[in-house]
Amino acid sequence: MEKGSESSMMEHIETAAAFVRTRSKITPDLGIILGSGLGALADAIRAEAVIPYAQIPGFAPTTVEGHAGNFILGHLQGKAVVAMQGRVHYYEGHSLADTVFPVRVMRRLGARVLLVSNAAGGLNRQWKAGDLMIITDHINFMGANPLMGPNDPALGPRFPDMSQAYDPALVALAEQAAVAEGILIRTGVYVGVHGPSYETPAELRMLRGWGADAVGMSTVPEVIAARHMGMRVLGITAITDMATGEKIATVTHEEVMAVAKRIEPMFVRLVKHIVKELPL
Ligand code: HPA
């Protein structure tokens, strides 16, 4: 977004939404954010428009390997959806307000539910790399909040409630979908960190002590913005590495991507089942 621009946030959102509508008339009920290595779900979407972020006014382009930057409008399991194939991260240098801007556009286009996914490190000692987790709550440890700055009451309240950031009915639906698909599913707390350096063992032990089950560098800002606008949220995490801080376990982006790719088919199956069952 342009700094020092006279236009309000709402006008920026409307400009972006109007541009998207020139490419597709679909009114999405569901927004989907596809995290690191999980972009293949996009292939299951019957797409009407695939729009590179760089073309959409106000969208920041993604710079991270493994993150294609496309806004997709189409149908998945008969539901009208808008999907982000790849996301922008805080560590890329954008403001948090900019990283959540596409979520605001999703809501403006019509989406009332947000399904957000990510790859993360596992802090829970019982788990292993390759597991899938439904997010039940989060800890914002990013040192910032996407709602910093002036608040437009037309978007949402100044002090939005976060007591049920992740919709309990959607968590239950996701758990049932996993059982139906024969997929082992975990539930737990996601802690969002700034990145881009991975955590030290001391940091990992601290985060687990706080009650977090998984650690990653995304999702929390998007969920805060979605809740600000009254969207219902479902979060799914692919555990790509075990980051317990007890034995020296190095982690690399290549390993994270490789494990996410391994989990991807199971993730796609789970999400397709969830979307089929979603009451929209
Ligand atoms: N830490 C932080 N972010 C991550 C990790 C991790 O271990 N794995 C994937 N994303």
Short mmCIF file of C-alpha atoms and ligand atoms in Angstrom, two decimals:
data_model
loop_
_atom_site.label_atom_id
_atom_site.label_comp_id
_atom_site.label_asym_id
_atom_site.label_seq_id
_atom_site.Cartn_x
_atom_site.Cartn_y
_atom_site.Cartn_z
CA MET A 1 0.00 0.00 0.00
CA GLU A 2 1.25 3.49 -0.70
CA LYS A 3 2.59 5.28 2.31
CA GLY A 4 1.21 8.72 3.01
CA SER A 5 -1.67 8.09 0.66
CA GLU A 6 -4.73 10.23 1.24
CA SER A 7 -7.11 7.33 0.67
CA SER A 8 -8.49 5.41 3.58
CA MET A 9 -7.89 1.70 4.18
CA MET A 10 -11.49 1.07 3.13
CA GLU A 11 -10.90 2.77 -0.22
CA HIS A 12 -7.77 0.68 -0.80
CA ILE A 13 -9.76 -2.48 -0.03
CA GLU A 14 -12.58 -1.43 -2.35
CA THR A 15 -10.13 -0.61 -5.16
CA ALA A 16 -8.53 -4.07 -4.89
CA ALA A 17 -11.91 -5.82 -4.65
CA ALA A 18 -13.21 -3.88 -7.67
CA PHE A 19 -10.15 -4.97 -9.67
CA VAL A 20 -10.69 -8.63 -8.70
CA ARG A 21 -14.34 -8.36 -9.74
CA THR A 22 -13.25 -7.31 -13.24
CA ARG A 23 -11.64 -10.79 -13.50
CA SER A 24 -14.34 -12.89 -11.86
CA LYS A 25 -17.91 -12.28 -10.75
CA ILE A 26 -17.80 -15.09 -8.19
CA THR A 27 -18.97 -14.07 -4.71
CA PRO A 28 -16.86 -16.32 -2.46
CA ASP A 29 -18.29 -17.67 0.80
CA LEU A 30 -14.95 -19.10 1.89
CA GLY A 31 -11.42 -17.71 1.89
CA ILE A 32 -8.48 -20.13 1.91
CA ILE A 33 -4.82 -19.32 2.60
CA LEU A 34 -2.39 -21.98 1.42
CA GLY A 35 0.86 -22.08 3.40
CA SER A 36 4.40 -23.23 2.66
CA GLY A 37 4.45 -26.33 0.48
CA LEU A 38 0.66 -26.68 0.64
CA GLY A 39 -0.22 -24.87 -2.59
CA ALA A 40 -1.37 -28.00 -4.44
CA LEU A 41 -4.90 -27.62 -3.10
CA ALA A 42 -5.15 -24.86 -5.70
CA ASP A 43 -5.16 -27.60 -8.37
CA ALA A 44 -8.38 -28.97 -6.88
CA ILE A 45 -10.10 -25.60 -7.29
CA ARG A 46 -12.12 -25.19 -10.48
CA ALA A 47 -10.61 -21.77 -11.13
CA GLU A 48 -12.37 -18.97 -12.94
CA ALA A 49 -9.55 -16.48 -12.39
CA VAL A 50 -5.90 -16.84 -11.29
CA ILE A 51 -4.56 -13.37 -10.58
CA PRO A 52 -0.88 -12.76 -9.69
CA TYR A 53 -0.63 -10.57 -6.57
CA ALA A 54 1.55 -8.12 -8.49
CA GLN A 55 -1.48 -7.20 -10.65
CA ILE A 56 -3.82 -6.39 -7.75
CA PRO A 57 -3.67 -2.80 -6.46
CA GLY A 58 -2.40 -2.73 -2.86
CA PHE A 59 -1.14 -6.35 -2.79
CA ALA A 60 2.47 -6.90 -1.76
CA PRO A 61 4.26 -9.48 -3.94
CA THR A 62 5.61 -12.60 -2.18
CA THR A 63 9.35 -13.12 -2.23
CA VAL A 64 9.69 -16.50 -0.52
CA GLU A 65 10.57 -19.69 -2.32
CA GLY A 66 7.70 -22.18 -2.15
CA HIS A 67 5.11 -19.43 -2.15
CA ALA A 68 3.49 -18.78 -5.50
CA GLY A 69 1.66 -15.47 -5.33
CA ASN A 70 -1.79 -16.00 -6.84
CA PHE A 71 -5.26 -14.92 -5.83
CA ILE A 72 -7.63 -17.60 -7.15
CA LEU A 73 -11.41 -17.37 -7.57
CA GLY A 74 -13.33 -20.51 -8.30
CA HIS A 75 -15.23 -23.46 -6.92
CA LEU A 76 -14.06 -26.21 -4.59
CA GLN A 77 -16.45 -29.05 -3.75
CA GLY A 78 -19.28 -26.90 -5.12
CA LYS A 79 -18.45 -23.97 -2.81
CA ALA A 80 -17.53 -20.52 -4.09
CA VAL A 81 -14.01 -19.81 -2.82
CA VAL A 82 -11.23 -17.27 -2.99
CA ALA A 83 -7.79 -18.72 -2.31
CA MET A 84 -4.35 -17.29 -1.71
CA GLN A 85 -1.74 -19.57 -3.21
CA GLY A 86 1.14 -18.30 -1.07
CA ARG A 87 1.13 -15.45 1.41
CA VAL A 88 3.25 -12.50 2.39
CA HIS A 89 5.11 -12.72 5.67
CA TYR A 90 6.01 -10.05 8.20
CA TYR A 91 9.70 -10.97 7.90
CA GLU A 92 9.68 -9.96 4.24
CA GLY A 93 9.60 -6.40 5.50
CA HIS A 94 5.97 -5.46 4.92
CA SER A 95 3.87 -3.98 7.69
CA LEU A 96 1.44 -6.39 9.36
CA ALA A 97 -1.39 -4.26 7.97
CA ASP A 98 -0.03 -5.02 4.48
CA THR A 99 0.37 -8.75 5.17
CA VAL A 100 -3.32 -9.01 6.13
CA PHE A 101 -4.60 -6.78 3.31
CA PRO A 102 -5.59 -9.76 1.09
CA VAL A 103 -7.73 -11.14 3.95
CA ARG A 104 -9.54 -7.82 4.08
CA VAL A 105 -10.16 -8.06 0.33
CA MET A 106 -11.46 -11.65 0.76
CA ARG A 107 -14.01 -10.38 3.30
CA ARG A 108 -14.96 -7.47 1.01
CA LEU A 109 -15.58 -9.95 -1.82
CA GLY A 110 -17.97 -11.88 0.41
CA ALA A 111 -16.01 -14.52 2.37
CA ARG A 112 -17.43 -15.10 5.86
CA VAL A 113 -15.21 -18.06 6.77
CA LEU A 114 -11.39 -18.19 6.58
CA LEU A 115 -9.49 -21.47 6.33
CA VAL A 116 -5.86 -20.71 7.01
CA SER A 117 -2.97 -23.17 6.71
CA ASN A 118 0.72 -23.12 7.47
CA ALA A 119 3.87 -25.16 8.04
CA ALA A 120 5.26 -25.05 11.56
CA GLY A 121 7.70 -26.62 13.95
CA GLY A 122 6.31 -29.09 16.49
CA LEU A 123 6.89 -28.23 20.16
CA ASN A 124 4.70 -30.99 21.61
CA ARG A 125 6.97 -33.90 22.56
CA GLN A 126 4.30 -36.50 21.69
CA TRP A 127 4.18 -35.51 18.03
CA LYS A 128 6.33 -36.08 14.99
CA ALA A 129 7.20 -34.33 11.76
CA GLY A 130 4.51 -35.14 9.22
CA ASP A 131 1.58 -34.67 11.63
CA LEU A 132 -1.39 -32.40 10.93
CA MET A 133 -2.78 -30.12 13.65
CA ILE A 134 -6.05 -28.22 13.93
CA ILE A 135 -5.35 -24.90 15.66
CA THR A 136 -7.48 -24.36 18.77
CA ASP A 137 -5.85 -21.11 19.92
CA HIS A 138 -2.82 -18.94 19.28
CA ILE A 139 -0.19 -16.83 21.01
CA ASN A 140 0.84 -13.62 19.28
CA PHE A 141 4.60 -13.38 19.87
CA MET A 142 5.33 -11.37 16.72
CA GLY A 143 5.86 -8.15 18.64
CA ALA A 144 3.22 -6.34 16.61
CA ASN A 145 -0.44 -6.44 15.68
CA PRO A 146 -2.08 -5.88 12.28
CA LEU A 147 -4.68 -3.62 13.92
CA MET A 148 -2.07 -1.05 15.02
CA GLY A 149 -2.90 2.43 13.78
CA PRO A 150 -6.24 4.16 13.26
CA ASN A 151 -9.27 1.86 13.40
CA ASP A 152 -12.08 2.06 10.85
CA PRO A 153 -15.25 0.99 12.70
CA ALA A 154 -16.73 -0.03 9.34
CA LEU A 155 -14.17 -2.87 9.32
CA GLY A 156 -14.47 -3.89 12.95
CA PRO A 157 -14.14 -2.76 16.57
CA ARG A 158 -11.10 -1.02 18.05
CA PHE A 159 -10.66 -3.78 20.65
CA PRO A 160 -11.88 -7.02 19.07
CA ASP A 161 -12.52 -10.08 21.23
CA MET A 162 -10.11 -13.01 20.73
CA SER A 163 -11.62 -15.44 23.27
CA GLN A 164 -12.72 -17.77 20.46
CA ALA A 165 -10.37 -16.85 17.65
CA TYR A 166 -10.69 -20.38 16.20
CA ASP A 167 -14.32 -21.42 15.78
CA PRO A 168 -15.06 -24.43 18.04
CA ALA A 169 -17.72 -25.78 15.66
CA LEU A 170 -15.24 -25.67 12.77
CA VAL A 171 -12.58 -27.40 14.92
CA ALA A 172 -15.12 -30.18 15.62
CA LEU A 173 -16.04 -30.39 11.94
CA ALA A 174 -12.36 -30.68 10.98
CA GLU A 175 -11.77 -33.40 13.56
CA GLN A 176 -14.75 -35.37 12.23
CA ALA A 177 -13.50 -34.93 8.66
CA ALA A 178 -10.09 -36.29 9.70
CA VAL A 179 -11.68 -39.36 11.30
CA ALA A 180 -13.79 -39.95 8.19
CA GLU A 181 -10.65 -39.76 6.03
CA GLY A 182 -8.62 -41.99 8.37
CA ILE A 183 -6.16 -39.17 9.06
CA LEU A 184 -4.48 -38.87 12.46
CA ILE A 185 -5.19 -35.34 13.64
CA ARG A 186 -3.70 -33.27 16.47
CA THR A 187 -5.23 -30.21 18.09
CA GLY A 188 -3.21 -27.49 19.74
CA VAL A 189 -1.92 -23.98 20.23
CA TYR A 190 0.08 -22.17 17.54
CA VAL A 191 2.57 -19.50 18.53
CA GLY A 192 3.40 -16.92 15.86
CA VAL A 193 6.97 -15.61 15.90
CA HIS A 194 8.57 -12.83 13.87
CA GLY A 195 11.28 -14.86 12.10
CA PRO A 196 13.00 -15.22 9.71
CA SER A 197 15.67 -16.87 11.87
CA TYR A 198 14.53 -20.15 13.37
CA GLU A 199 14.35 -20.40 17.15
CA THR A 200 17.19 -21.17 19.52
CA PRO A 201 16.76 -24.20 21.83
CA ALA A 202 16.18 -21.80 24.75
CA GLU A 203 13.45 -20.01 22.82
CA LEU A 204 11.79 -23.31 21.92
CA ARG A 205 11.77 -24.45 25.55
CA MET A 206 10.26 -21.11 26.56
CA LEU A 207 7.53 -21.33 23.90
CA ARG A 208 6.60 -24.85 24.96
CA GLY A 209 6.52 -23.69 28.59
CA TRP A 210 3.98 -21.08 27.53
CA GLY A 211 1.67 -23.83 26.34
CA ALA A 212 2.35 -23.73 22.60
CA ASP A 213 2.29 -26.95 20.55
CA ALA A 214 3.58 -25.54 17.26
CA VAL A 215 5.68 -22.54 16.23
CA GLY A 216 5.58 -20.68 12.93
CA MET A 217 6.04 -17.30 11.28
CA SER A 218 2.58 -16.59 9.92
CA THR A 219 -1.16 -17.05 10.46
CA VAL A 220 -1.62 -15.06 13.69
CA PRO A 221 -1.90 -11.65 11.94
CA GLU A 222 -4.35 -13.00 9.35
CA VAL A 223 -6.52 -14.56 12.04
CA ILE A 224 -6.56 -11.33 14.06
CA ALA A 225 -7.67 -9.38 10.97
CA ALA A 226 -10.29 -11.99 10.09
CA ARG A 227 -11.73 -11.93 13.61
CA HIS A 228 -11.63 -8.11 13.54
CA MET A 229 -14.01 -8.34 10.56
CA GLY A 230 -16.20 -11.00 12.20
CA MET A 231 -15.07 -13.94 10.02
CA ARG A 232 -15.15 -17.46 11.44
CA VAL A 233 -11.71 -19.09 11.33
CA LEU A 234 -10.37 -22.60 10.92
CA GLY A 235 -6.60 -23.11 11.11
CA ILE A 236 -4.64 -26.15 9.93
CA THR A 237 -0.92 -26.66 10.59
CA ALA A 238 1.44 -29.08 8.89
CA ILE A 239 4.13 -30.06 11.42
CA THR A 240 7.26 -30.07 9.26
CA ASP A 241 9.96 -30.53 11.90
CA MET A 242 10.24 -31.24 15.58
CA ALA A 243 11.49 -28.17 17.39
CA THR A 244 11.43 -29.16 21.05
CA GLY A 245 14.68 -27.50 22.09
CA GLU A 246 15.93 -30.56 23.97
CA LYS A 247 18.30 -32.15 21.55
CA ILE A 248 20.13 -30.29 18.86
CA ALA A 249 17.86 -30.52 15.83
CA THR A 250 18.77 -28.17 13.04
CA VAL A 251 16.01 -27.09 10.69
CA THR A 252 16.32 -25.77 7.15
CA HIS A 253 13.81 -24.21 4.79
CA GLU A 254 14.51 -27.06 2.33
CA GLU A 255 13.57 -29.65 4.96
CA VAL A 256 10.42 -27.71 5.90
CA MET A 257 9.38 -27.58 2.24
CA ALA A 258 10.18 -31.26 1.66
CA VAL A 259 8.10 -32.44 4.63
CA ALA A 260 5.24 -30.07 3.73
CA LYS A 261 5.25 -31.61 0.24
CA ARG A 262 5.04 -35.05 1.85
CA ILE A 263 2.06 -33.98 4.00
CA GLU A 264 0.38 -32.15 1.12
CA PRO A 265 -1.75 -35.03 -0.30
CA MET A 266 -3.18 -35.75 3.18
CA PHE A 267 -3.77 -32.02 3.69
CA VAL A 268 -5.60 -31.76 0.36
CA ARG A 269 -7.80 -34.74 1.22
CA LEU A 270 -8.65 -33.28 4.63
CA VAL A 271 -9.44 -29.80 3.31
CA LYS A 272 -11.61 -31.15 0.46
CA HIS A 273 -13.61 -33.16 2.99
CA ILE A 274 -13.97 -30.16 5.33
CA VAL A 275 -15.06 -27.84 2.53
CA LYS A 276 -17.63 -30.38 1.32
CA GLU A 277 -19.15 -30.46 4.81
CA LEU A 278 -18.89 -26.74 5.59
CA PRO A 279 -22.25 -25.13 6.24
CA LEU A 280 -21.87 -21.85 4.32
N1 HPA B 1 10.07 -22.66 13.54
C1 HPA B 1 9.45 -21.61 13.02
N2 HPA B 1 8.79 -21.64 11.90
C2 HPA B 1 8.72 -22.81 11.24
C3 HPA B 1 9.35 -23.95 11.73
C4 HPA B 1 10.06 -23.87 12.94
O1 HPA B 1 10.64 -24.86 13.42
N3 HPA B 1 9.09 -24.95 10.85
C5 HPA B 1 8.33 -24.42 9.87
N4 HPA B 1 8.11 -23.12 10.10
#
